[in-house]
Coordinates of N, CA, C and O in Angstrom, one line a residue:
M9 N -4.7 23.3 -11.5 CA -3.8 22.2 -11.8 C -3.9 21.1 -10.7 O -3.9 21.5 -9.5
I10 N -4.0 19.9 -11.1 CA -4.1 18.8 -10.1 C -2.7 18.3 -9.8 O -1.9 18.1 -10.6
S11 N -2.4 18.3 -8.4 CA -1.1 17.8 -8.0 C -1.2 16.3 -7.8 O -2.2 15.8 -7.3
R12 N -0.1 15.7 -8.2 CA 0.0 14.2 -8.0 C 0.5 13.9 -6.6 O 1.3 14.6 -6.0
K13 N -0.1 12.9 -6.0 CA 0.3 12.4 -4.7 C 1.7 11.9 -4.8 O 2.2 11.3 -5.8
K14 N 2.4 12.0 -3.7 CA 3.8 11.4 -3.6 C 3.6 9.8 -3.6 O 2.6 9.3 -3.2
P15 N 4.7 9.2 -4.1 CA 4.6 7.7 -4.1 C 4.4 7.2 -2.7 O 4.9 7.7 -1.7
F16 N 3.7 6.1 -2.6 CA 3.3 5.5 -1.3 C 4.5 5.0 -0.5 O 5.4 4.3 -1.1
K17 N 4.6 5.3 0.7 CA 5.6 4.7 1.7 C 4.8 4.3 2.9 O 3.8 4.9 3.3
F18 N 5.2 3.2 3.5 CA 4.5 2.7 4.7 C 4.4 3.7 5.8 O 3.4 3.7 6.6
E19 N 5.4 4.5 6.0 CA 5.4 5.5 7.0 C 4.2 6.5 6.9 O 3.8 7.0 7.9
M20 N 3.7 6.7 5.7 CA 2.6 7.5 5.5 C 1.3 7.0 6.2 O 0.4 7.8 6.5
V21 N 1.3 5.7 6.5 CA 0.1 5.2 7.2 C 0.5 4.6 8.6 O -0.1 3.7 9.1
N22 N 1.7 5.1 9.1 CA 2.2 4.7 10.4 C 2.5 3.2 10.5 O 2.3 2.6 11.6
L23 N 2.9 2.6 9.4 CA 3.4 1.2 9.5 C 4.9 1.2 9.3 O 5.5 2.1 8.7
S24 N 5.5 0.1 9.8 CA 7.0 0.0 9.7 C 7.4 -1.4 9.5 O 6.6 -2.3 9.5
I25 N 8.7 -1.5 9.3 CA 9.3 -2.9 9.0 C 8.9 -3.9 10.1 O 8.9 -3.6 11.3
G26 N 8.4 -5.0 9.6 CA 8.0 -6.1 10.5 C 6.5 -6.2 10.7 O 5.9 -7.2 11.0
D27 N 5.8 -5.1 10.4 CA 4.3 -5.1 10.5 C 3.8 -6.0 9.3 O 4.5 -6.2 8.3
R28 N 2.7 -6.6 9.6 CA 2.1 -7.6 8.6 C 0.9 -6.9 7.9 O 0.0 -6.3 8.6
I29 N 0.8 -7.1 6.6 CA -0.3 -6.6 5.8 C -0.8 -7.8 5.0 O -0.2 -8.8 4.9
V30 N -2.0 -7.6 4.4 CA -2.7 -8.7 3.6 C -2.9 -8.3 2.2 O -3.4 -7.2 1.9
F31 N -2.5 -9.2 1.3 CA -2.8 -9.0 -0.1 C -4.2 -9.5 -0.3 O -4.4 -10.7 -0.3
D32 N -5.1 -8.6 -0.4 CA -6.6 -9.0 -0.3 C -7.1 -9.9 -1.4 O -7.9 -10.8 -1.1
P33 N -6.7 -9.8 -2.7 CA -7.3 -10.8 -3.6 C -7.1 -12.2 -3.3 O -7.9 -13.1 -3.7
L34 N -6.0 -12.6 -2.6 CA -5.7 -14.0 -2.3 C -5.6 -14.3 -0.8 O -5.4 -15.4 -0.3
G35 N -5.7 -13.2 0.0 CA -5.6 -13.4 1.5 C -4.2 -13.7 1.9 O -4.0 -14.3 3.0
I36 N -3.2 -13.4 1.2 CA -1.8 -13.7 1.5 C -1.3 -12.6 2.5 O -1.3 -11.4 2.2
E37 N -0.8 -13.1 3.6 CA -0.2 -12.2 4.6 C 1.3 -12.0 4.3 O 2.0 -13.0 4.0
V38 N 1.8 -10.8 4.2 CA 3.2 -10.5 3.9 C 3.7 -9.6 5.0 O 2.9 -8.9 5.7
S39 N 5.0 -9.5 5.1 CA 5.7 -8.7 6.1 C 6.3 -7.4 5.4 O 7.0 -7.6 4.4
I40 N 6.2 -6.3 6.0 CA 6.8 -5.1 5.5 C 8.3 -5.2 5.7 O 8.8 -5.5 6.8
S41 N 9.1 -5.0 4.6 CA 10.5 -5.2 4.7 C 11.3 -4.0 4.4 O 12.5 -4.0 4.6
G42 N 10.7 -2.9 4.0 CA 11.4 -1.7 3.7 C 10.4 -0.5 3.6 O 9.2 -0.8 3.8
P43 N 10.8 0.7 3.2 CA 9.9 1.8 3.1 C 8.7 1.6 2.2 O 7.6 2.1 2.4
N44 N 8.9 0.8 1.1 CA 7.8 0.5 0.2 C 7.9 -0.9 -0.4 O 7.5 -1.1 -1.5
T45 N 8.4 -1.8 0.4 CA 8.6 -3.2 0.0 C 8.0 -4.1 1.0 O 7.9 -3.8 2.2
V46 N 7.6 -5.3 0.6 CA 7.2 -6.4 1.4 C 8.0 -7.7 1.2 O 8.6 -7.8 0.1
E47 N 8.0 -8.5 2.2 CA 8.7 -9.8 2.0 C 7.7 -10.9 2.0 O 6.8 -11.0 2.7
Y48 N 7.9 -11.8 1.0 CA 7.0 -13.0 0.8 C 7.9 -14.1 0.3 O 8.6 -14.0 -0.7
Q49 N 7.9 -15.2 1.0 CA 8.6 -16.4 0.6 C 10.1 -16.1 0.4 O 10.7 -16.6 -0.5
G50 N 10.7 -15.3 1.3 CA 12.1 -15.0 1.3 C 12.5 -14.0 0.2 O 13.7 -13.7 0.1
K51 N 11.6 -13.4 -0.5 CA 11.9 -12.4 -1.5 C 11.3 -11.1 -1.2 O 10.1 -11.0 -0.7
N52 N 12.0 -10.0 -1.5 CA 11.4 -8.6 -1.3 C 10.7 -8.2 -2.6 O 11.3 -8.4 -3.7
W53 N 9.6 -7.6 -2.4 CA 8.8 -7.1 -3.6 C 8.3 -5.7 -3.4 O 7.9 -5.3 -2.3
A54 N 8.3 -4.9 -4.4 CA 7.6 -3.6 -4.4 C 6.1 -4.0 -4.5 O 5.8 -5.1 -5.1
L55 N 5.2 -3.2 -3.9 CA 3.8 -3.6 -3.9 C 3.3 -3.8 -5.3 O 2.6 -4.8 -5.5
S56 N 3.5 -2.9 -6.2 CA 3.0 -3.0 -7.6 C 3.5 -4.3 -8.3 O 2.8 -5.0 -9.0
T57 N 4.8 -4.6 -8.0 CA 5.4 -5.8 -8.6 C 4.7 -7.1 -8.0 O 4.5 -8.0 -8.8
F58 N 4.5 -7.1 -6.7 CA 3.8 -8.2 -6.1 C 2.5 -8.4 -6.7 O 2.1 -9.5 -7.0
V59 N 1.7 -7.3 -6.8 CA 0.4 -7.4 -7.4 C 0.4 -8.0 -8.8 O -0.3 -8.9 -9.2
K60 N 1.3 -7.5 -9.6 CA 1.5 -7.9 -11.0 C 1.8 -9.4 -11.1 O 1.3 -10.1 -11.9
E61 N 2.6 -9.9 -10.1 CA 2.9 -11.3 -10.1 C 1.8 -12.2 -9.6 O 1.6 -13.3 -10.1
F62 N 1.1 -11.8 -8.6 CA 0.1 -12.7 -7.9 C -1.3 -12.4 -8.1 O -2.2 -13.2 -7.7
I63 N -1.7 -11.3 -8.8 CA -3.1 -11.0 -9.0 C -3.8 -12.1 -9.8 O -3.2 -12.5 -10.9
P64 N -4.9 -12.6 -9.4 CA -5.6 -13.7 -10.1 C -6.1 -13.3 -11.5 O -6.0 -14.0 -12.4
K65 N -6.6 -12.1 -11.6 CA -7.1 -11.6 -12.9 C -6.4 -10.3 -13.3 O -6.5 -9.3 -12.6
R66 N -5.7 -10.3 -14.3 CA -4.9 -9.2 -14.8 C -5.7 -8.2 -15.5 O -6.7 -8.5 -16.2
N67 N -5.3 -6.9 -15.4 CA -6.0 -5.8 -16.2 C -5.3 -5.7 -17.5 O -4.2 -6.2 -17.7
A68 N -5.9 -4.9 -18.4 CA -5.4 -4.8 -19.8 C -4.0 -4.2 -19.8 O -3.1 -4.5 -20.6
S69 N -3.8 -3.2 -19.0 CA -2.5 -2.4 -19.0 C -1.3 -3.2 -18.4 O -0.2 -3.0 -18.7
G70 N -1.7 -4.0 -17.4 CA -0.6 -4.7 -16.7 C 0.0 -3.8 -15.6 O 1.0 -4.2 -15.0
N71 N -0.5 -2.6 -15.4 CA 0.0 -1.7 -14.4 C -1.0 -1.7 -13.2 O -2.2 -1.7 -13.4
Y72 N -0.4 -1.6 -12.0 CA -1.2 -1.7 -10.8 C -0.7 -0.7 -9.8 O 0.5 -0.5 -9.6
Q73 N -1.7 0.0 -9.1 CA -1.4 0.8 -8.0 C -1.4 -0.1 -6.7 O -2.4 -0.4 -6.2
G74 N -0.2 -0.5 -6.4 CA 0.0 -1.6 -5.3 C -0.9 -1.4 -4.1 O -1.5 -2.4 -3.7
P75 N -0.8 -0.3 -3.4 CA -1.6 -0.1 -2.2 C -3.1 -0.4 -2.2 O -3.7 -0.8 -1.2
L76 N -3.6 -0.3 -3.4 CA -5.1 -0.6 -3.6 C -5.4 -2.0 -3.2 O -6.5 -2.4 -2.9
Y77 N -4.4 -2.9 -3.3 CA -4.7 -4.4 -3.2 C -4.3 -4.9 -1.8 O -4.3 -6.1 -1.6
F78 N -3.9 -4.1 -0.9 CA -3.4 -4.5 0.4 C -4.2 -3.8 1.5 O -4.7 -2.7 1.3
S79 N -4.3 -4.5 2.6 CA -5.0 -4.0 3.8 C -4.2 -4.2 5.1 O -3.3 -5.1 5.1
Y80 N -4.5 -3.4 6.1 CA -3.9 -3.6 7.4 C -5.0 -3.6 8.4 O -5.9 -2.7 8.4
Q81 N -5.1 -4.7 9.1 CA -6.2 -4.9 10.1 C -7.6 -4.6 9.5 O -8.4 -4.0 10.0
G82 N -7.8 -5.2 8.3 CA -9.0 -5.1 7.6 C -9.3 -3.8 6.9 O -10.4 -3.6 6.3
R83 N -8.4 -2.8 6.9 CA -8.6 -1.5 6.3 C -7.6 -1.4 5.1 O -6.4 -1.6 5.2
N84 N -8.1 -1.0 3.9 CA -7.3 -0.8 2.7 C -6.3 0.3 2.9 O -6.6 1.3 3.5
L85 N -5.1 0.0 2.4 CA -4.0 1.0 2.6 C -4.3 2.4 2.0 O -3.9 3.4 2.5
V86 N -4.9 2.4 0.8 CA -5.3 3.7 0.2 C -6.3 4.4 1.1 O -6.1 5.6 1.2
D87 N -7.2 3.7 1.6 CA -8.2 4.4 2.5 C -7.5 5.0 3.7 O -7.8 6.1 4.1
I88 N -6.6 4.2 4.3 CA -5.9 4.7 5.5 C -5.1 5.9 5.1 O -5.1 7.0 5.8
R89 N -4.4 5.9 4.0 CA -3.6 7.0 3.5 C -4.5 8.3 3.3 O -4.1 9.4 3.7
N90 N -5.6 8.1 2.6 CA -6.5 9.2 2.4 C -6.9 9.9 3.7 O -7.0 11.1 3.8
E91 N -7.3 9.0 4.7 CA -7.7 9.6 6.0 C -6.6 10.3 6.7 O -6.8 11.4 7.2
M92 N -5.4 9.8 6.6 CA -4.3 10.4 7.3 C -3.9 11.7 6.5 O -3.5 12.7 7.2
D93 N -3.9 11.7 5.2 CA -3.7 12.9 4.4 C -4.7 14.0 4.8 O -4.3 15.2 5.0
K94 N -5.9 13.6 5.0 CA -7.0 14.6 5.4 C -6.7 15.2 6.7 O -6.8 16.4 7.0
L95 N -6.3 14.3 7.7 CA -5.9 14.8 9.0 C -4.8 15.8 9.0 O -4.8 16.8 9.7
R96 N -3.8 15.4 8.2 CA -2.6 16.3 8.0 C -3.0 17.7 7.4 O -2.6 18.7 7.9
E97 N -3.9 17.7 6.4 CA -4.4 18.9 5.8 C -5.1 19.7 6.8 O -4.9 20.9 6.9
D98 N -6.0 19.1 7.6 CA -6.8 19.8 8.6 C -5.9 20.4 9.6 O -6.1 21.6 10.1
K99 N -4.9 19.7 10.0 CA -3.9 20.2 11.0 C -3.2 21.4 10.5 O -2.9 22.4 11.2
E100 N -2.8 21.4 9.2 CA -2.1 22.5 8.6 C -3.0 23.8 8.5 O -2.5 24.9 8.4
D101 N -4.3 23.6 8.4 CA -5.2 24.7 8.2 C -5.4 25.5 9.5 O -5.9 26.6 9.5
W102 N -5.0 24.9 10.6 CA -5.1 25.6 11.9 C -4.1 26.7 12.0 O -3.2 27.1 12.0

């Protein structure tokens, strides 16, 4: 059985409120405002909602995995999470 990953939270990638990330499709820099939200132009957004609103080219379903479209210091949030998950797994194996 394949287990589903827990919903993304910034703490999973060692980011916190006030840190800045980039919406890669448009190069928009946003500020982390909560455990899974960002602030842009005075409004708080869930990552997937932000993507749905600002993505230049929409997909057929209209559903988005928000962290796929954001990066921190040039590194995609999903890639960072996967690396950190692997490190946690390796640590648990000891």
